[in-house]
Short mmCIF file of C-alpha atoms in Angstrom, two decimals:
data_model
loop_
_atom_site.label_atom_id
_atom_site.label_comp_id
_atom_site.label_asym_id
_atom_site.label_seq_id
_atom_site.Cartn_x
_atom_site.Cartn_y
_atom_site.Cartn_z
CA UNK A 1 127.81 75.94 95.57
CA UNK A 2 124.21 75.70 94.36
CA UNK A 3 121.26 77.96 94.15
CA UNK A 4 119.78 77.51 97.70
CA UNK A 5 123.10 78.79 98.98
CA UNK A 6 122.78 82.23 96.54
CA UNK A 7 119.66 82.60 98.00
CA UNK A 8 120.90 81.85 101.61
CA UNK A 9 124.14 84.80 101.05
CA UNK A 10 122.57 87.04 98.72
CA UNK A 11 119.53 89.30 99.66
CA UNK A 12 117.05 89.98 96.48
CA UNK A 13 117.84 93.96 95.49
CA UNK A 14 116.66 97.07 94.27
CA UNK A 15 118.19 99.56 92.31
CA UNK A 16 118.75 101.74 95.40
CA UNK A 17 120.23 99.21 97.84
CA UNK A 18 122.79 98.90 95.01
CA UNK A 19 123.28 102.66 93.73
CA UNK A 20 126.46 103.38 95.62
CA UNK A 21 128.12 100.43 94.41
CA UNK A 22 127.47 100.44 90.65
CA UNK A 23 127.51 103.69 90.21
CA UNK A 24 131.31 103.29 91.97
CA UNK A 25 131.98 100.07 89.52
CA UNK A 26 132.15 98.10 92.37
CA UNK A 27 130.42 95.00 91.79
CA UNK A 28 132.23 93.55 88.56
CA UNK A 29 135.78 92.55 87.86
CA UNK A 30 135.50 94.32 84.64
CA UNK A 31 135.31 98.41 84.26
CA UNK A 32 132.43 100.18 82.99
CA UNK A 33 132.95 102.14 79.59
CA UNK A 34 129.71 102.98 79.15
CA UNK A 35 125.89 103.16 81.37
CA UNK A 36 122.70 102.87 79.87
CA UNK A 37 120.09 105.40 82.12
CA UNK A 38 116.73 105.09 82.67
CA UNK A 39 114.16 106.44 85.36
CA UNK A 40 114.89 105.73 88.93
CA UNK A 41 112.09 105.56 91.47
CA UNK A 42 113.35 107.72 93.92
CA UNK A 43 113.92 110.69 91.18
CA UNK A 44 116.87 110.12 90.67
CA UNK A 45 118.23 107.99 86.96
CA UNK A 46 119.30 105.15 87.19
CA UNK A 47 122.93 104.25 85.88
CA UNK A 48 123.61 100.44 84.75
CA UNK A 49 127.28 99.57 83.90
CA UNK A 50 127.95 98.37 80.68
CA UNK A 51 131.57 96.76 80.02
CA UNK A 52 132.88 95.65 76.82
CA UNK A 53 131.84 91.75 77.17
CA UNK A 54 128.55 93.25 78.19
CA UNK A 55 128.48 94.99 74.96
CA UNK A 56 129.72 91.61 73.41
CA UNK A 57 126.90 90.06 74.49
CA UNK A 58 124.16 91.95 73.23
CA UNK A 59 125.79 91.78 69.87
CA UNK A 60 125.53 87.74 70.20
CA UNK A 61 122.12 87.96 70.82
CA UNK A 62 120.85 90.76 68.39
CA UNK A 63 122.89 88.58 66.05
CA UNK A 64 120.56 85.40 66.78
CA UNK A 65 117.82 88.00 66.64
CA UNK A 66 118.13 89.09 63.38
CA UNK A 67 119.32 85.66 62.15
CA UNK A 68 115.37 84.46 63.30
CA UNK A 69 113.59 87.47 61.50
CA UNK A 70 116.11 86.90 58.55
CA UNK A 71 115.28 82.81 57.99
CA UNK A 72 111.39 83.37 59.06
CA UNK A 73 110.98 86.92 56.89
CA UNK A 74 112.42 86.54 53.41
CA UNK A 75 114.09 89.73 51.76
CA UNK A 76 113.20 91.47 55.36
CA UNK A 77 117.17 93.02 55.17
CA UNK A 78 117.02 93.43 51.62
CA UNK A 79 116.12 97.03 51.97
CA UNK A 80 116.78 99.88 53.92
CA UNK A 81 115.28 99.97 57.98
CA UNK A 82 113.71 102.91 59.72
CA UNK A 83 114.96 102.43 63.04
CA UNK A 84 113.64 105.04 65.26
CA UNK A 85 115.66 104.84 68.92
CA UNK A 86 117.26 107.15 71.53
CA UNK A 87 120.76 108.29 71.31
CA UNK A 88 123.29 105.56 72.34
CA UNK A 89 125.48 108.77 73.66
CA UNK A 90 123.26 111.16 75.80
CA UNK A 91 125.17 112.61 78.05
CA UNK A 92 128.19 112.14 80.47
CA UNK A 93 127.61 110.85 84.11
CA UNK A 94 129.73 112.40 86.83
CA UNK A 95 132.88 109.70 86.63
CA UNK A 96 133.35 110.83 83.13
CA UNK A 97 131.59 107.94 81.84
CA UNK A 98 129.15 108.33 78.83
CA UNK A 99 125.38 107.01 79.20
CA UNK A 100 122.45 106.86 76.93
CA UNK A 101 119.41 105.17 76.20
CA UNK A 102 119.18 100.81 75.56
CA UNK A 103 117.32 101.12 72.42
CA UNK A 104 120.24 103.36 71.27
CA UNK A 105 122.57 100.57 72.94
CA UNK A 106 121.07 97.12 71.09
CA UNK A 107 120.02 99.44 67.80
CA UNK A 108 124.65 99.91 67.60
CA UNK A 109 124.56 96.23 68.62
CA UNK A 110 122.77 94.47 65.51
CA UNK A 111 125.15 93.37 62.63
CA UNK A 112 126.98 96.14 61.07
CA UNK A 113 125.80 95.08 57.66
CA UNK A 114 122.40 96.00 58.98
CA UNK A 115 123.46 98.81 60.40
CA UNK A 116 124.49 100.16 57.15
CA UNK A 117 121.60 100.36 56.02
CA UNK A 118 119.51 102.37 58.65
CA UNK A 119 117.59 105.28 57.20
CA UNK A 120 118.09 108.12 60.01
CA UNK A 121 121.62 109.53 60.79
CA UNK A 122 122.79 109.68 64.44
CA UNK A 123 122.88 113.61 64.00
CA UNK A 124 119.40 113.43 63.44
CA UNK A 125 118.22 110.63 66.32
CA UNK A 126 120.38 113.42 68.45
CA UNK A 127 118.05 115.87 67.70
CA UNK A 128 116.73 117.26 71.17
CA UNK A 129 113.08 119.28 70.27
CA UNK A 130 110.93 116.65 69.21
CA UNK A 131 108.65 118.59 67.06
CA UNK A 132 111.78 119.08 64.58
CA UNK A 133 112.92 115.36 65.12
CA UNK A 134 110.29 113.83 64.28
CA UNK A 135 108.91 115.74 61.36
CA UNK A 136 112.65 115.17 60.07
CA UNK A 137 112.21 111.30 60.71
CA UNK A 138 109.18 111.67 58.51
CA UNK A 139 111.26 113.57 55.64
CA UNK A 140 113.85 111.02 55.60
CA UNK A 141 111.81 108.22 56.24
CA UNK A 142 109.14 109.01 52.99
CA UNK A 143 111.96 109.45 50.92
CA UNK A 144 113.34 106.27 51.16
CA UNK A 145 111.19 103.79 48.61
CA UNK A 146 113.12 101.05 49.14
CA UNK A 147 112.71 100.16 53.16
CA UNK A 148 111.63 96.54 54.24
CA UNK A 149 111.32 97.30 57.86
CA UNK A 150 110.44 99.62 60.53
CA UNK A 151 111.51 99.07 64.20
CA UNK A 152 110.98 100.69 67.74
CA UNK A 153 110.45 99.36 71.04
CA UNK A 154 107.16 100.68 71.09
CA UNK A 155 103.91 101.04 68.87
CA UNK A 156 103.18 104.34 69.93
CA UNK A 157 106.52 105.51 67.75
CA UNK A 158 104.90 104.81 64.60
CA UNK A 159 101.39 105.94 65.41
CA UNK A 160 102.86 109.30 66.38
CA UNK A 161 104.99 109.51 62.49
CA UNK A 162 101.15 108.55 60.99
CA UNK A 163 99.97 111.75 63.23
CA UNK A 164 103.04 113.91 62.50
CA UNK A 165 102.64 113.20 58.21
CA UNK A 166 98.74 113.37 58.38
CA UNK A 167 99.89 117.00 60.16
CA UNK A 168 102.43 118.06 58.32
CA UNK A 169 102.70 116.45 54.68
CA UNK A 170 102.52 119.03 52.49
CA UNK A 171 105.35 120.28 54.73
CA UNK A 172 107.40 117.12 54.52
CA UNK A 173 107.00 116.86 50.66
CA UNK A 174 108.25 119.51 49.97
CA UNK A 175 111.22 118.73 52.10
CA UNK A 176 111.38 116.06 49.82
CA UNK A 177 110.73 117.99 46.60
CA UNK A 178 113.39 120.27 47.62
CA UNK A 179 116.26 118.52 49.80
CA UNK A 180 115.61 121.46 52.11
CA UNK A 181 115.11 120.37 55.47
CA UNK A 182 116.83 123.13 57.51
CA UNK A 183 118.98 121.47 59.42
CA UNK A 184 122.63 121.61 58.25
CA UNK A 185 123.81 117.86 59.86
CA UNK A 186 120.77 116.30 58.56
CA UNK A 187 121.24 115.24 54.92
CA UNK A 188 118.24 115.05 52.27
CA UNK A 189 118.47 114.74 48.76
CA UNK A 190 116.19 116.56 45.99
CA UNK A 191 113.37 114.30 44.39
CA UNK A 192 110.54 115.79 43.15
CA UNK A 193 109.77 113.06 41.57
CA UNK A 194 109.56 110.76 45.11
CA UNK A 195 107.32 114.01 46.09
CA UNK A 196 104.79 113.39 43.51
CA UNK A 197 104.81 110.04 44.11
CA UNK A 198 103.75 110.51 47.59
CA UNK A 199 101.51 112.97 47.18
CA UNK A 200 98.81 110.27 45.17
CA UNK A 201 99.64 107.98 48.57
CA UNK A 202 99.04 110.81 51.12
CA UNK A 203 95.70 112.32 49.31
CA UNK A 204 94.35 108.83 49.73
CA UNK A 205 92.71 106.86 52.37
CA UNK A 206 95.06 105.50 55.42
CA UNK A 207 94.53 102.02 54.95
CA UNK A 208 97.38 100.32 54.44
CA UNK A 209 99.54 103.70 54.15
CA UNK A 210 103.25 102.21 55.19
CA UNK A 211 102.68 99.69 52.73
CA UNK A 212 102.09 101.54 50.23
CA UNK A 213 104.44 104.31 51.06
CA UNK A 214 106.90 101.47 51.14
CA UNK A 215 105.60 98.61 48.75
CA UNK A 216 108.83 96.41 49.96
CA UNK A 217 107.76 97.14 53.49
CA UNK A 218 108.30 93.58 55.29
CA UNK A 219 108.10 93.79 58.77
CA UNK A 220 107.50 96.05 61.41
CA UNK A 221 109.87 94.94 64.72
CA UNK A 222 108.29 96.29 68.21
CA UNK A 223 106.34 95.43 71.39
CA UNK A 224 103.42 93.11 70.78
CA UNK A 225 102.44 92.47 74.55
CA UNK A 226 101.60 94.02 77.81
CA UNK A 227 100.39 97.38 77.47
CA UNK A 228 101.76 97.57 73.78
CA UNK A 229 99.41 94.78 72.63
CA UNK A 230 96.56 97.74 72.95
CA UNK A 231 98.34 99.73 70.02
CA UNK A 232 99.09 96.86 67.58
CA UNK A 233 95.34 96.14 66.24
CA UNK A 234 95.70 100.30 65.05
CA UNK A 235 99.20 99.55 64.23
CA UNK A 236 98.30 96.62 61.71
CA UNK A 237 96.11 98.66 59.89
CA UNK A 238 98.69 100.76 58.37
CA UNK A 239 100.99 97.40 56.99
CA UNK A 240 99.38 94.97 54.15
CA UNK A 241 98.22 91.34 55.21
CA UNK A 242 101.87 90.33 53.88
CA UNK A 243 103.63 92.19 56.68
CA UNK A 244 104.41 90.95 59.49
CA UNK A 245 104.49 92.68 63.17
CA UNK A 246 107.13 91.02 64.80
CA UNK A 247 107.75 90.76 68.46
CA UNK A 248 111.31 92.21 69.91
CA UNK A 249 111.56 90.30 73.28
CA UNK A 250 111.15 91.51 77.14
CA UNK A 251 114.50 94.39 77.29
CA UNK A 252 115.21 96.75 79.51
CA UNK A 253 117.49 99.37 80.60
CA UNK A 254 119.15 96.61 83.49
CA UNK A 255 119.16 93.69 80.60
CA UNK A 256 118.36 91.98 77.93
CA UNK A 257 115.64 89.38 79.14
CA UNK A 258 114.65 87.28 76.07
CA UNK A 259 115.61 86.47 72.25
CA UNK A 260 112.70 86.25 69.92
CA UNK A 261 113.81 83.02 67.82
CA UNK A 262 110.89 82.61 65.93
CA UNK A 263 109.74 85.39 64.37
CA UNK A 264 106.52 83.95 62.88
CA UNK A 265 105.43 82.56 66.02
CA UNK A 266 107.01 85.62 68.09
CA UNK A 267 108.17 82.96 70.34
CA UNK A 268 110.86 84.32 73.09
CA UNK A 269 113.49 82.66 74.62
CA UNK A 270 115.08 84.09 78.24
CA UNK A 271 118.84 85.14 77.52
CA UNK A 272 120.24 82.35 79.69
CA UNK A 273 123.97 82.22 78.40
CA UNK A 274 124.21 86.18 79.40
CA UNK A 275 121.85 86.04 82.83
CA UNK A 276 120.60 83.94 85.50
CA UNK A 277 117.14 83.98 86.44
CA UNK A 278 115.08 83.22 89.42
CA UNK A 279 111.23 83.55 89.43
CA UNK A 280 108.52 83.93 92.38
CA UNK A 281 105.25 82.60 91.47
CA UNK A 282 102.97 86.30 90.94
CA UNK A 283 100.34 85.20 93.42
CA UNK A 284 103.10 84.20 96.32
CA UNK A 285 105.02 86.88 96.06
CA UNK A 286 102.30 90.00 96.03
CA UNK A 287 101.49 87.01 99.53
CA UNK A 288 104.71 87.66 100.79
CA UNK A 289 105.49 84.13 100.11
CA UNK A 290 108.77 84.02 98.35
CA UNK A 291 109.78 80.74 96.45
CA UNK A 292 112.61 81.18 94.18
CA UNK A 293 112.35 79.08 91.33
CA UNK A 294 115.08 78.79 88.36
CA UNK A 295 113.58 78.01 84.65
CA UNK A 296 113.09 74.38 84.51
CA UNK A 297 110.83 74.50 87.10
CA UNK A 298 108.67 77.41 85.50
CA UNK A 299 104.84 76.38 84.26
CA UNK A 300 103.05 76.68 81.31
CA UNK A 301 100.31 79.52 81.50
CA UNK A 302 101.53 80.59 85.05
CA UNK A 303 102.32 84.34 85.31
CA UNK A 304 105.71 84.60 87.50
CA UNK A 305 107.94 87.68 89.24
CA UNK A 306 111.11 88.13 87.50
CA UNK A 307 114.71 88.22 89.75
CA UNK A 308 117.82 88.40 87.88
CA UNK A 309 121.55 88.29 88.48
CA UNK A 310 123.85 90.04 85.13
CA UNK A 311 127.05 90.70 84.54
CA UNK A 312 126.67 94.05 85.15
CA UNK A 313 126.96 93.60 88.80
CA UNK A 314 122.90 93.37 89.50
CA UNK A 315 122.81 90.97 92.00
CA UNK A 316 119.36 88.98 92.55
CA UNK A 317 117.60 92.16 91.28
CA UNK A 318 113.75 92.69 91.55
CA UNK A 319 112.87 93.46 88.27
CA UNK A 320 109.53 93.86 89.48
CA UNK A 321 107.91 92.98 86.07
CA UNK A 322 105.79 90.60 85.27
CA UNK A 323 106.39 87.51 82.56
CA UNK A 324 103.49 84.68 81.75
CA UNK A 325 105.20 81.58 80.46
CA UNK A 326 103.45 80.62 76.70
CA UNK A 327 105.07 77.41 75.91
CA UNK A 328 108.47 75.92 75.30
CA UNK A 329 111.30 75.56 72.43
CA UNK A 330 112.51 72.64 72.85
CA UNK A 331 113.53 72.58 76.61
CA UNK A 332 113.39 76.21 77.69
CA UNK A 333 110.44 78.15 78.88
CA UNK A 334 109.05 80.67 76.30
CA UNK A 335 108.37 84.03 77.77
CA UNK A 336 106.77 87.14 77.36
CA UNK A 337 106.05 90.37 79.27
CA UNK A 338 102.91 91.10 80.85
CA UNK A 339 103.14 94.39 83.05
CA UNK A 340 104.93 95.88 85.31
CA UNK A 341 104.03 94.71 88.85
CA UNK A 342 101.71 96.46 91.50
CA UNK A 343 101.99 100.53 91.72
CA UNK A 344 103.85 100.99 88.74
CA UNK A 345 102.21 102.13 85.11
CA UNK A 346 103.56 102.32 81.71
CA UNK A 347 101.62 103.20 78.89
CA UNK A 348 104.59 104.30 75.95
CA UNK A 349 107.66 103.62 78.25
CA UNK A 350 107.62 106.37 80.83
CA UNK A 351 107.39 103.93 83.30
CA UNK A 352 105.69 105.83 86.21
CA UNK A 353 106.37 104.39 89.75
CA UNK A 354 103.11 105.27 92.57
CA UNK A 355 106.21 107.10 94.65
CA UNK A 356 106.75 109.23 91.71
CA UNK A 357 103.09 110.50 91.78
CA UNK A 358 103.22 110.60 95.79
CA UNK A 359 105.92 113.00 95.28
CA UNK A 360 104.64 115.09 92.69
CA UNK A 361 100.90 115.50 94.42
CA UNK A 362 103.55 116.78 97.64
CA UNK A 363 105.33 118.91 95.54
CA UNK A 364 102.17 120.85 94.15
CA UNK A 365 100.77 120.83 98.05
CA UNK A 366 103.53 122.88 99.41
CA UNK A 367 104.35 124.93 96.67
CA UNK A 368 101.00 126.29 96.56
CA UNK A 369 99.32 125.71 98.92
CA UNK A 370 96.18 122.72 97.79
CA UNK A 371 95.09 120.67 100.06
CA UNK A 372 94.81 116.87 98.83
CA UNK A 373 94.55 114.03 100.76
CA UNK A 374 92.67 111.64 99.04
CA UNK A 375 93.61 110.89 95.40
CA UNK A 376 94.21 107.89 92.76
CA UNK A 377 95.63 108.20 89.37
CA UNK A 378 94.81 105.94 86.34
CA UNK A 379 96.92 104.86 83.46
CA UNK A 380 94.56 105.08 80.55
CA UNK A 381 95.85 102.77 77.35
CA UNK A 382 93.23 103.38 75.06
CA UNK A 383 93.92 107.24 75.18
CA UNK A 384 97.16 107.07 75.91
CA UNK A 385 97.44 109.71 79.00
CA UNK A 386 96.61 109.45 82.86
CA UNK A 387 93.77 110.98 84.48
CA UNK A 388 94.00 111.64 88.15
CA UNK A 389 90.79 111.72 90.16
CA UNK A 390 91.49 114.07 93.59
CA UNK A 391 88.94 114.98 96.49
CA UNK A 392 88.96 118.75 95.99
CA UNK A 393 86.78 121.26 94.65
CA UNK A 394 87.57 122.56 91.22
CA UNK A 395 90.61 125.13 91.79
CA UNK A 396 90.32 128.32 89.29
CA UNK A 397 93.49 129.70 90.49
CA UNK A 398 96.14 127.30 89.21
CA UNK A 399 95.80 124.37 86.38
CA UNK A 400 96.02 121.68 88.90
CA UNK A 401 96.97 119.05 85.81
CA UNK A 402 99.70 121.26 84.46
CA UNK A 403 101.16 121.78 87.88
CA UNK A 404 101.43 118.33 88.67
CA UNK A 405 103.06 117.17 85.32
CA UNK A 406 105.50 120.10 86.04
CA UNK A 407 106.60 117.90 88.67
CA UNK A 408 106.57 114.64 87.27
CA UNK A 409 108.39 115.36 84.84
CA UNK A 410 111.06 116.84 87.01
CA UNK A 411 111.18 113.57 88.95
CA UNK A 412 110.91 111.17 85.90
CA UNK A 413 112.87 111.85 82.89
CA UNK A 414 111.54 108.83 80.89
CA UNK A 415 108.01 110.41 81.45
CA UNK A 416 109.07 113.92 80.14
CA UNK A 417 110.62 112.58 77.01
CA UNK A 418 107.66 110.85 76.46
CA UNK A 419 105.31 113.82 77.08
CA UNK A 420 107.67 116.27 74.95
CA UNK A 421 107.47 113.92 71.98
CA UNK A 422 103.53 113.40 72.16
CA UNK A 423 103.54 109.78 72.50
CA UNK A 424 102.12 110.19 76.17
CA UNK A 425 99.00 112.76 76.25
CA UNK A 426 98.08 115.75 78.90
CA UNK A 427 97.62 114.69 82.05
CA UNK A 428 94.05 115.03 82.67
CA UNK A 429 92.08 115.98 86.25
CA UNK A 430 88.99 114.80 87.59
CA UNK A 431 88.16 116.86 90.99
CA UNK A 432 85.94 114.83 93.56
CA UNK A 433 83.26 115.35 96.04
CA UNK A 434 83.89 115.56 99.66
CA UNK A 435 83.42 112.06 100.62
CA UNK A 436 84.67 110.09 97.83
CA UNK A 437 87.80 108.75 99.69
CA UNK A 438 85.62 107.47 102.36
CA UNK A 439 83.74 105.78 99.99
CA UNK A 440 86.01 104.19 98.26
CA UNK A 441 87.62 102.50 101.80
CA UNK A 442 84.02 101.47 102.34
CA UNK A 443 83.45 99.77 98.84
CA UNK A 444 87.57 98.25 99.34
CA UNK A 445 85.98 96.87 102.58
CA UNK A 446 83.13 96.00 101.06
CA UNK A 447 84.66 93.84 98.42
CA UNK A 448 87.33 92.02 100.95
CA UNK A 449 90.21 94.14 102.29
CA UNK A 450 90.64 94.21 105.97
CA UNK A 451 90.05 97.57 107.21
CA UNK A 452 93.50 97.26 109.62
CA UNK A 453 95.22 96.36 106.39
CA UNK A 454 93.73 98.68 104.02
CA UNK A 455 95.89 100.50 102.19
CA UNK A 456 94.98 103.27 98.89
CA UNK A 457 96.76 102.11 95.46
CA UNK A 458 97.09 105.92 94.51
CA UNK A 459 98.60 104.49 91.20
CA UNK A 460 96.73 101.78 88.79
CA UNK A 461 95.39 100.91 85.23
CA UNK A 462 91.93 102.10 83.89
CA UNK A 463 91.59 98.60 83.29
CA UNK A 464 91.71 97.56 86.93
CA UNK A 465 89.32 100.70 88.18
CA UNK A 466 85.88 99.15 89.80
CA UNK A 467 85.10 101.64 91.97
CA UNK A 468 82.81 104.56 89.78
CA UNK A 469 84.49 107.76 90.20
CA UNK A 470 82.57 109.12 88.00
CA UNK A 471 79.69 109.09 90.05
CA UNK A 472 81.50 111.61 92.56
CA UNK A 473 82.75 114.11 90.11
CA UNK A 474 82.06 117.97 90.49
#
């Protein structure tokens, strides 16, 4: 009858308290035709149910989307887009039902007349080694003149195109010179002329390069906050002061969170005709002190815990991200993402969960034989890689680093896609002095945590480190 009694009925969920049941279709009315996956923090993917309203309703709101960016950017889908995603088809879950990736999803969502005029083929955004995808991207994407925008959920896309042509140019132009690309599904047409053109560009210095690759070049459509607001300084370099970097709202694999409708402002709206949203004040909640509150009771400048209920059966669902309120248009809160909450990283969308690094440090211990008990890993977003500091002497007869990624990326698919493509760098090892973990309980004492409640965040941001490993190192 009202929200108290959801809260009284429902318990707030996880992914895994739910599993059985979505992954069984049992939690809608309506059947799944499709699931988008994503990581899972036990290991295993996780599978949410998309059904044909579902589907509806991210074409409403990419629709409002792209009507914002199309009344705030004019001549923005005049041209052609480069819009680099995932496959919307990856593979075929065990019921028979296909799943792929949400940016695949929303990118088939947008208005078909925008649609028709995206740069890369499917058959090439299906392309599985990512040292021939992306050099392709690059072939296709130079010889295009005429392209207003660029879009990808995150920065780190684009960055790693700017490393891939500064690599590879005189490869890709003659790709272009030629039309040969060999690969037989991926279409490129002759223009030596387009080749020369680009070869004055690429000799030149990398300021401003997109621009002037593409001089109709508009907007660029991606992250802005959280951990992507790092990359968009570097990013901006690349565009003219014309071009704009516009935000594309808090999504994720379980929904679509919030429509940017102002594009010049990058001003966000939460989806509230497709979900409905509770939020726990940040502070109470990491307090245990839960206090659900719905959007009209949400702050200004506050920084809130975000519970959700879709249509695709998630029921009060922990999101466990992280949203500061900026403002409001009109009436309604104006969000946007800040991080993922405590124990969880994500530096280019691998989203890696503390369990997952738990597990892998386990996996490495049995399987040969290293003994590690103390041990905290760091999300670095300046270099774009982790670095995990350990209490062990150096080992020379295994590459500790290697060994572990091994096993992330066994247990995390979004993190081995992200290491194969080289948007997420080598995992890096720091080995420790004897002593180090007892130091660092001392100087978590030291600093205000109760020694009965004291408890090792093995998983954490660079930004957040205050403790000096480096003073401990081998």
């Amino acid at each position: 009858h009202n929200h108290q009694d959801f809260v009284n009925s429902v318990a707030v969920h996880d992914y895994e308290s739910l599993r059985a049941y979505l992954e069984a279709n049992e939690l809608t009315t309506e059947r799944a035709i499709q699931y988008a996956r994503t990581s899972g923090t036990t290991g295993r993917p996780k599978y949410i149910p998309l059904s044909d309203r579902r589907r509806e309703e991210y074409r409403r709101s990419q629709s409002i989307a792209a009507y914002g960016q199309y009344k705030d950017i004019p001549g923005v889908f005049e041209g052609c887009g480069l819009v680099i995603v995932s496959p919307e088809v990856e593979g075929f879950h065990d019921s028979g039902i296909p799943y792929g990736s949400m940016s695949g999803i929303i990118s088939k969502s947008l208005p078909e007349s925008i649609q028709d005029r995206f740069v890369l083929s499917d058959n090439l955004i299906a392309i599985e080694d990512y040292e021939t995808k992306y050099l392709l991207i690059a072939a296709c994407a130079l010889a295009e003149p005429n392209i207003a925008y660029l879009a990808s959920a995150n920065p780190s896309t684009f960055l790693k195109l700017v490393e891939v042509v500064g690599k590879r140019g005189v490869e890709i132009l003659s790709m272009i010179a030629t039309g040969d690309c060999g690969v037989e599904d991926v279409e490129l047409e002759a223009d030596p002329v387009r080749a020369a053109e680009l070869k004055e560009v690429l000799g030149g210095n990398t300021k401003e390069m997109f621009s002037k690759i593409w001089p109709n070049l508009k907007a660029i459509m991606t992250w802005t906050s959280g951990n992507c607001s790092v990359l968009i300084p570097r990013l901006r370099d690349f565009i003219s002061r014309d071009a704009r970097i516009v935000e594309m709202g808090y999504l994720a694999s379980e929904f679509c969170g919030s429509i940017v409708v102002d594009a010049l402002e990058n001003v966000a709206v939460p989806a509230l005709h497709e979900n409905f949203y509770e939020f726990v004040e940040k502070g109470a909640w990491e307090e245990g002190r839960q206090s659900y509150l719905l959007l009209e009771e949400l702050e200004e400048g506050r920084e809130y815990y975000v519970i959700v209920t879709t249509m695709a059966g998630l029921y009060r669902y922990f999101m466990d991200d992280i949203v500061r309120v900026t403002g409001r248009f009109n009436a309604t809160p104006s969000i946007e993402f800040v991080q993922k909450g405590k124990g969880v990283t994500n530096i280019t969308g691998e989203k890696l969960y503390e369990r997952h690094v738990i597990e892998a440090i386990n996996g490495v211990k049995v399987a040969h034989a290293v003994e590690i008990e103390f041990f905290v890993m760091f999300a670095d977003l300046q270099q774009g890689h982790y670095v995990l500091n350990v209490e062990h002497p150096p080992v020379s007869r295994l590459d500790l680093a290697q060994c572990i990624e091994i096993e992330l990326m066994r247990i995390n698919i979004e993190y081995s896609e992200k290491r194969k493509s080289g948007r997420l760098g080598e995992l890096r090892v720091s080995f420790l002095r004897p002593g180090t973990g007892e130091a660092y309980k001392k100087y978590c004492i030291g600093n205000g945590q109760r020694e009965s409640q004291y408890k090792i965040n093995h998983l954490q941001y660079r930004a957040q480190q205050v403790f000096d490993f480096g003073l401990y190192v081998y």
